[in-house]
Tab-separated table of C-alpha atoms in Angstrom:
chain	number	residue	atom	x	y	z
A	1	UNK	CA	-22.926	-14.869	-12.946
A	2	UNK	CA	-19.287	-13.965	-12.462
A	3	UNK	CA	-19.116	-10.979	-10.473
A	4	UNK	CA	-16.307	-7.728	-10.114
A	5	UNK	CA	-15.540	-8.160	-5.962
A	6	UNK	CA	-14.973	-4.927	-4.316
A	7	UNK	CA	-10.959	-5.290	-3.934
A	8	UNK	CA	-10.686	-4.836	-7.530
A	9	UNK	CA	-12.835	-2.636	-8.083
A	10	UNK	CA	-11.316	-0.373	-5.368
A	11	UNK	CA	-8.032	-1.183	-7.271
A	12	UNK	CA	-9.667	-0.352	-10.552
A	13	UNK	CA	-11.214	2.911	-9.480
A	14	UNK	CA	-7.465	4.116	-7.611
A	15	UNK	CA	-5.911	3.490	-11.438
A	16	UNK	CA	-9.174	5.518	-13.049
A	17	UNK	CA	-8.925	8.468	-10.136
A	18	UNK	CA	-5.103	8.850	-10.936
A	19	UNK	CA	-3.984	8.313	-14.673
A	20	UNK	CA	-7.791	9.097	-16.100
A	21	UNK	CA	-7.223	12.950	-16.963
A	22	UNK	CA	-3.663	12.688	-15.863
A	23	UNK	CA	-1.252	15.276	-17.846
A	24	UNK	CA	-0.101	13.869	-20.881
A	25	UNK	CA	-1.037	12.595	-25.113
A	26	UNK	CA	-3.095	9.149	-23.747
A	27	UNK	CA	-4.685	9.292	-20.012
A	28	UNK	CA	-5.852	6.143	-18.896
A	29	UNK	CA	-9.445	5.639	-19.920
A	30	UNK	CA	-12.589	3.451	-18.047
A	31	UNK	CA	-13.516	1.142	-20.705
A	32	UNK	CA	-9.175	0.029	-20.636
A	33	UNK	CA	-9.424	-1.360	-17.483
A	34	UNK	CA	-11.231	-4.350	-16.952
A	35	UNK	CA	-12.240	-6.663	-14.752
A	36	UNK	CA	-15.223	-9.243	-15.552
A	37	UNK	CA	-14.501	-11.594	-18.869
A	38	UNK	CA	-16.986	-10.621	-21.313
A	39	UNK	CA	-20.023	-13.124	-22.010
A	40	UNK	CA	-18.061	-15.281	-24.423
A	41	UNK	CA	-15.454	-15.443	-22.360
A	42	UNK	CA	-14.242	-19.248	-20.613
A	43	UNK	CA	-11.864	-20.125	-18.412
A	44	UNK	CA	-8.954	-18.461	-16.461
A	45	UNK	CA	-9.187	-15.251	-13.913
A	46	UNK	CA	-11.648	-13.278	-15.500
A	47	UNK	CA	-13.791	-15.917	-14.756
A	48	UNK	CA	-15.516	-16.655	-11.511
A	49	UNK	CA	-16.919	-20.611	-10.728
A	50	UNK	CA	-19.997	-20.133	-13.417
A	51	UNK	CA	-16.883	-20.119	-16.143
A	52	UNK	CA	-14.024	-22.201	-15.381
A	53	UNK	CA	-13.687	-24.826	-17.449
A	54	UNK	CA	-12.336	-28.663	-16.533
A	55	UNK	CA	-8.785	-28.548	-15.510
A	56	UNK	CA	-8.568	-24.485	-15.576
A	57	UNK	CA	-5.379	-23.520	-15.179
A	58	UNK	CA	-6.625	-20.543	-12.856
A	59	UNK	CA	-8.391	-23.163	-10.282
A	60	UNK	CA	-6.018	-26.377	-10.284
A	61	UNK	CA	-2.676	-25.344	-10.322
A	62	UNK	CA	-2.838	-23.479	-6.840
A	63	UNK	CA	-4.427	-24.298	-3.386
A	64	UNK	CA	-5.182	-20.875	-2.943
A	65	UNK	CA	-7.028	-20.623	-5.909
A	66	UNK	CA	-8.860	-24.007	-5.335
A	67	UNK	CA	-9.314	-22.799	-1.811
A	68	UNK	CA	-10.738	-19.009	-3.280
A	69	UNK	CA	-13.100	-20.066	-6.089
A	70	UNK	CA	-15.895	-18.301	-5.930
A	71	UNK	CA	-18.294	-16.292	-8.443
A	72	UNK	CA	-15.512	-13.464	-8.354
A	73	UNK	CA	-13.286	-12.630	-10.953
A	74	UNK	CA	-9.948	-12.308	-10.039
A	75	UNK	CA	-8.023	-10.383	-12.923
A	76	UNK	CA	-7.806	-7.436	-13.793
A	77	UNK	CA	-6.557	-5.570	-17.345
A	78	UNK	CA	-5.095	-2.537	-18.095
A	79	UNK	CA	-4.894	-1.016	-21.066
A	80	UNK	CA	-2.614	1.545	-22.924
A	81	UNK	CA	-1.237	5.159	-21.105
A	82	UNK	CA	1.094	7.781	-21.460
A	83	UNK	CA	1.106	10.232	-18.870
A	84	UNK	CA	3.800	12.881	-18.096
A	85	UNK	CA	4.853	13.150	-14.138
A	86	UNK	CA	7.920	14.045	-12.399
A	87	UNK	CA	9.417	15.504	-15.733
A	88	UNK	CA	9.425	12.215	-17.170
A	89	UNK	CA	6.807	10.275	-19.025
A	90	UNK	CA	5.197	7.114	-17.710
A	91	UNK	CA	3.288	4.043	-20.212
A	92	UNK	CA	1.769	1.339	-19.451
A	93	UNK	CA	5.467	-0.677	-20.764
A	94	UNK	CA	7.364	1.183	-18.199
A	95	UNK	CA	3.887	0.551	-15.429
A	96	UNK	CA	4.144	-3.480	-16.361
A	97	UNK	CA	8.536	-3.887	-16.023
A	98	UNK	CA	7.716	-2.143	-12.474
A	99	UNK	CA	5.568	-3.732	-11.073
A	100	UNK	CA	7.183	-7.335	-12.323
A	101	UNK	CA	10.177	-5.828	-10.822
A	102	UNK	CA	8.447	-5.439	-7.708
A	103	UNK	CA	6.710	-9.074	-7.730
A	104	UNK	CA	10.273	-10.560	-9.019
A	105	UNK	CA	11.824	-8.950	-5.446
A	106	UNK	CA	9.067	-10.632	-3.533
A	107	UNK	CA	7.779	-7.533	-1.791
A	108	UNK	CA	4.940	-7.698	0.844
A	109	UNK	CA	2.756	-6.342	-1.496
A	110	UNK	CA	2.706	-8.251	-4.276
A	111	UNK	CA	1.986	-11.731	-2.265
A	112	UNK	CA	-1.205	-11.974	-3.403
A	113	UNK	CA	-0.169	-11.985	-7.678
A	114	UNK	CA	0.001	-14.751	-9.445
A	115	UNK	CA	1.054	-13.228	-12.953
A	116	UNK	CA	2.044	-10.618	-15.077
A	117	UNK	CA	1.110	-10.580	-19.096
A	118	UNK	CA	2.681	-7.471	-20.446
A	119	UNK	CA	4.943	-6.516	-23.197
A	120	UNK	CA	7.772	-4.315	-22.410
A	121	UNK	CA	7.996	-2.490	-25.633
A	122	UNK	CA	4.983	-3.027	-27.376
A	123	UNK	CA	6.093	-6.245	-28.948
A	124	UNK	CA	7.407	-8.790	-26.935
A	125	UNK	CA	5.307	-10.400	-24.866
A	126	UNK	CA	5.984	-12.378	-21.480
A	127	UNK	CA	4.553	-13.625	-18.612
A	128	UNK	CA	6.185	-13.193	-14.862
A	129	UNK	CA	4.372	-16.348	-13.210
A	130	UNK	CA	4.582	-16.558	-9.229
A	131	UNK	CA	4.257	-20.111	-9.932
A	132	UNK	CA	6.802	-20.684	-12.714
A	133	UNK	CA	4.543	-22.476	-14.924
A	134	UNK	CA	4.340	-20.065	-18.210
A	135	UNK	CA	6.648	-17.451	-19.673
A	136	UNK	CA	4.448	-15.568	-22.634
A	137	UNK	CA	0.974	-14.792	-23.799
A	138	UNK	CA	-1.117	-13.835	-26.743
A	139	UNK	CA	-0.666	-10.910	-29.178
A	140	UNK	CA	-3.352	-9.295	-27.100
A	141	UNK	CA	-0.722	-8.176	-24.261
A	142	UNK	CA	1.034	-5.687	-26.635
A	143	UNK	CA	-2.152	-3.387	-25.828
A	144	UNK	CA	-3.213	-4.195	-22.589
A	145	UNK	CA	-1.174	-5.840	-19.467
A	146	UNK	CA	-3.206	-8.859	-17.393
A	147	UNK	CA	-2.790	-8.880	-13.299
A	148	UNK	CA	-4.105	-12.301	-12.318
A	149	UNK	CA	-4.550	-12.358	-8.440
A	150	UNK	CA	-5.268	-15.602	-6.139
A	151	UNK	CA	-8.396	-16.475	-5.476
A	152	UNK	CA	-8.292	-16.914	-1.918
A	153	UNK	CA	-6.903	-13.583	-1.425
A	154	UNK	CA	-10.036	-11.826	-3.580
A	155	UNK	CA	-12.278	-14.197	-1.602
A	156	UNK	CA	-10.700	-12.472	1.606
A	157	UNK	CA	-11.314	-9.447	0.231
A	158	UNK	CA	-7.833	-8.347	1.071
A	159	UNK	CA	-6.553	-4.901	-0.100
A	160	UNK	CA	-4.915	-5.031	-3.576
A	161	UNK	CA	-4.494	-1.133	-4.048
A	162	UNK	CA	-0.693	-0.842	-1.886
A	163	UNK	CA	1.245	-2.115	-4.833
A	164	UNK	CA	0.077	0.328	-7.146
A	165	UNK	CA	-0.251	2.657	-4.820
A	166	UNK	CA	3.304	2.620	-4.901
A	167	UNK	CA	3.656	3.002	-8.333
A	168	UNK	CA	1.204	6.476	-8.274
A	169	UNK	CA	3.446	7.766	-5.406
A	170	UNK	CA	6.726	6.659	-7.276
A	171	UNK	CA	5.743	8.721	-10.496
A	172	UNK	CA	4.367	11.627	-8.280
A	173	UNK	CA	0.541	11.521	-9.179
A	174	UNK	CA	-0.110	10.304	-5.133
A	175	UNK	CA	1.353	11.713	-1.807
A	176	UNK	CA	2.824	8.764	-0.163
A	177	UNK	CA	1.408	8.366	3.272
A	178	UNK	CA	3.757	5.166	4.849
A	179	UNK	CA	2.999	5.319	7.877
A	180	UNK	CA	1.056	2.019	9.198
A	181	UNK	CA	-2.230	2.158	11.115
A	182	UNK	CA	-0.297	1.103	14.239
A	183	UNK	CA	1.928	4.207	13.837
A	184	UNK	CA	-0.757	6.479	13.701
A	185	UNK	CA	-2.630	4.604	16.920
A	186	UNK	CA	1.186	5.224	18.498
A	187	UNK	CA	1.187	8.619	17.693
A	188	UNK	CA	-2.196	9.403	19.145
A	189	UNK	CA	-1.442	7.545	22.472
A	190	UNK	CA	1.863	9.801	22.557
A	191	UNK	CA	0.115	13.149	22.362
A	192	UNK	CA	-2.777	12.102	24.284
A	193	UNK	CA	-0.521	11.414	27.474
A	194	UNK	CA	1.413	14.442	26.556
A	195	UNK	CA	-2.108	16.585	27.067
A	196	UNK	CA	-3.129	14.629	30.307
A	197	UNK	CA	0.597	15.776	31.838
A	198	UNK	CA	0.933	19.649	30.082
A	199	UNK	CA	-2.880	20.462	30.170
A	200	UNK	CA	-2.481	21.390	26.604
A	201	UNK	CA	-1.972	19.094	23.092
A	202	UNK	CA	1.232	20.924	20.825
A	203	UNK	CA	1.053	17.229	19.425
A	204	UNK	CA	-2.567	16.759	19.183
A	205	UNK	CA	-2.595	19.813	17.058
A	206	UNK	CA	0.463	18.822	15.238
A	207	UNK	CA	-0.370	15.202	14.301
A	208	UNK	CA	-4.033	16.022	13.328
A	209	UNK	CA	-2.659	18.626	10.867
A	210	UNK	CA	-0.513	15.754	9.207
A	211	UNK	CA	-3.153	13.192	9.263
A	212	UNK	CA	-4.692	15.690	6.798
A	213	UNK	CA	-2.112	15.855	4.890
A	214	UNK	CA	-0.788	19.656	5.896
A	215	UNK	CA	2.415	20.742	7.819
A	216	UNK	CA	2.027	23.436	10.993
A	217	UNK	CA	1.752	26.043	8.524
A	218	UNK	CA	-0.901	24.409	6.997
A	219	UNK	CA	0.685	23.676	3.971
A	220	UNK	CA	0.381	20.336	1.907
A	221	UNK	CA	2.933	17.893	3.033
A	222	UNK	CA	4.937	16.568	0.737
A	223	UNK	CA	7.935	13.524	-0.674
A	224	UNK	CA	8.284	11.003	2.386
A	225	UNK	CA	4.986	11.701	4.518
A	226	UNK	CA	6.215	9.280	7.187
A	227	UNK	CA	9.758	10.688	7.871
A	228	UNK	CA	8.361	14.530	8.107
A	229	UNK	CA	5.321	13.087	10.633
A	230	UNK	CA	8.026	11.512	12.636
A	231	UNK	CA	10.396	14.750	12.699
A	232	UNK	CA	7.069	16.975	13.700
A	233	UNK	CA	6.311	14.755	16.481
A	234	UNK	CA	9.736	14.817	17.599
A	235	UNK	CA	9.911	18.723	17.776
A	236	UNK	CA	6.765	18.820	19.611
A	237	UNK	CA	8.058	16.472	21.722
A	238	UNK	CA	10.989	18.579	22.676
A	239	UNK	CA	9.148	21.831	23.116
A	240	UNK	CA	7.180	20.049	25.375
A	241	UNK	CA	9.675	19.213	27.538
A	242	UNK	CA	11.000	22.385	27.494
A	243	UNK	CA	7.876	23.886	28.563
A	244	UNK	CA	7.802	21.598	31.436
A	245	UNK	CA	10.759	21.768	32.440
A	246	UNK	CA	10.345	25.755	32.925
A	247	UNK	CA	7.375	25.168	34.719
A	248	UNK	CA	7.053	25.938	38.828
A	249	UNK	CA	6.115	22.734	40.141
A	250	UNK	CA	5.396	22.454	44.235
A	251	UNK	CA	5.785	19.453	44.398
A	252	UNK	CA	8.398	17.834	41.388
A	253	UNK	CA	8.842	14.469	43.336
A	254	UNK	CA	5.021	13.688	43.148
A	255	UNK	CA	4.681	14.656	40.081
A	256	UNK	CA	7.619	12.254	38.570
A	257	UNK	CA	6.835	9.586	40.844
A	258	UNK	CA	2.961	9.444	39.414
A	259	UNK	CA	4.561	10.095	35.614
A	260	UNK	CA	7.127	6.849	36.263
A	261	UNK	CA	4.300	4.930	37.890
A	262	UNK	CA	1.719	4.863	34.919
A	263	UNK	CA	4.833	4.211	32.670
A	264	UNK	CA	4.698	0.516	32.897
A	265	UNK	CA	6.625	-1.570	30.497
A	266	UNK	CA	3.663	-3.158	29.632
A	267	UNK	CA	2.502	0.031	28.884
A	268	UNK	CA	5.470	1.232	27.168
A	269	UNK	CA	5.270	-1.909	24.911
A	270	UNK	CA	1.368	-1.830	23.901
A	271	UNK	CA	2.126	1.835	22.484
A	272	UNK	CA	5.460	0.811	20.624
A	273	UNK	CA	3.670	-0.153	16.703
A	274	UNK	CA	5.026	-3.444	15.710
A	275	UNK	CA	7.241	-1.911	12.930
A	276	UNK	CA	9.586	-0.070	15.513
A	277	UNK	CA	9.362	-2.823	18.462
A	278	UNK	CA	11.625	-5.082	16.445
A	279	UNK	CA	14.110	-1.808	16.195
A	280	UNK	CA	13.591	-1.042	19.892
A	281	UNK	CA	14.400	-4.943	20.836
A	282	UNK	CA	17.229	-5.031	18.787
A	283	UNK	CA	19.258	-1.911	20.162
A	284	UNK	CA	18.455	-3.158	23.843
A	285	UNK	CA	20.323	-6.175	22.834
A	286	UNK	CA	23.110	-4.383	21.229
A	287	UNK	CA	23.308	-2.573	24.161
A	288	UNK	CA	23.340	-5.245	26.818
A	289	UNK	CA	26.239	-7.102	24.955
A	290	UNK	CA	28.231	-4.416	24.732
């Protein structure tokens, strides 16, 4: 029997956990977000390989969902909110024109969508198809807005909760934690070294506090998560240094010569995260030109 995979339903229950009871006339409710095609249903996302039907558009039209069919479903519905956040109120329209705005600009995140049904006022109803086949739906989408996703990426069981995390953080009902895993590995490897050289971890302390979500004060961190960890490490950093640099050392020469000798630029380059190695590379080569 078609099945809901765990993607979407880690997708569905991130929706549920944040506009469910969220402030506002019409909270997002459990039975308005869907998954799994009821039992009459044939044919297209909602369906897994016990339901298509010859020549369904949802298999044949894409390798990646010939490549992905499996018992899954790979849709997902959601139906009618209106939530206030952010002094401004949220629907489902205004949910629907940005996330098509968002698949429209191509970003990372939205690789894995095929389409968008939704209506953008509550009576027009169009389709945003990756493919460029269709351009409306039925009736249906003026109460509820379709995500179809492609099949291969549901049978990877890929993440499909960034994009909309996005949205939650963009209408304030999620803290927006940016930073990539590799930035966080980075960050670790920085204060770790720092407490092998000082004796102590100012960073450890620091980054583990932010990892959680508080400030030094320990005091929920808040707007652009990444920006504020990066600007904490950075004044740990420094005091640090400072620190050392007060310190009475017998022997300074040993000490910088075993610092410079485990600094290796291979090294240096495993604890760079990919996302600031391309920054690094490029200012190295700005610099050698000039």
């Amino acid at each position: 029997m078609t099945r809901a995979p765990a993607n979407l339903l880690a997708l569905r229950s991130l929706l549920l956990t944040h506009l469910d009871n969220a402030p506002g006339p019409d909270d997002l409710e459990p039975a308005e977000v869907g998954i799994v095609g009821d039992s009459a249903h044939r044919g297209g996302y909602h369906c897994g390989s016990d339901r298509v039907v010859p020549n369904d558009y949802s298999v044949v039209e894409s390798p990646r969902d010939r490549a992905g069919l499996t018992l899954d479903a790979a849709a997902l519905d959601v139906g009618q909110f209106e939530v206030r956040s952010g002094g401004r109120t949220h629907t489902m329209a205004s949910f629907s024109v940005w996330c098509v705005a968002q698949c429209a600009a191509n970003a990372a995140d939205t690789r894995d969508i095929r389409e968008i049904i939704y209506s953008p006022d509550g009576s027009t109803v169009r389709r945003w198809d990756r493919l460029g086949k269709r351009s409306t739906g039925d009736s249906s989408h003026r109460w509820h807005t379709h995500f179809s996703f492609f099949r291969d990426a549901i049978k990877a069981g890929r993440d499909q909760r960034p994009l909309f995390r996005r949205y939650l953080s963009s209408i304030g009902l999620l803290e927006d934690d940016d930073m990539t895993p590799e930035e966080h590995n980075w960050l670790a490897t920085v204060y770790t070294n720092l407490t092998v050289l000082d004796g102590r971890n100012p960073i450890g302390q620091i980054y583990t506090r932010l990892a959680e979500g508080r400030d030094d004060t320990g005091a929920p961190v808040t707007g652009n998560w990444n920006l504020q960890a990066m600007t904490k490490q950075l004044t740990a950093l420094q005091t640090t240094l400072n620190a050392l640099a007060g310190k009475d050392f017998t022997d300074e020469a040993a000490i910088v010569q075993g610092v410079l000798a485990s600094l290796t630029p291979e090294k240096i380059a495993a604890a760079i995260p990919p996302t600031i190695a391309k920054q690094v590379a490029d200012e190295l080569a700005r610099r050698l030109v000039a």
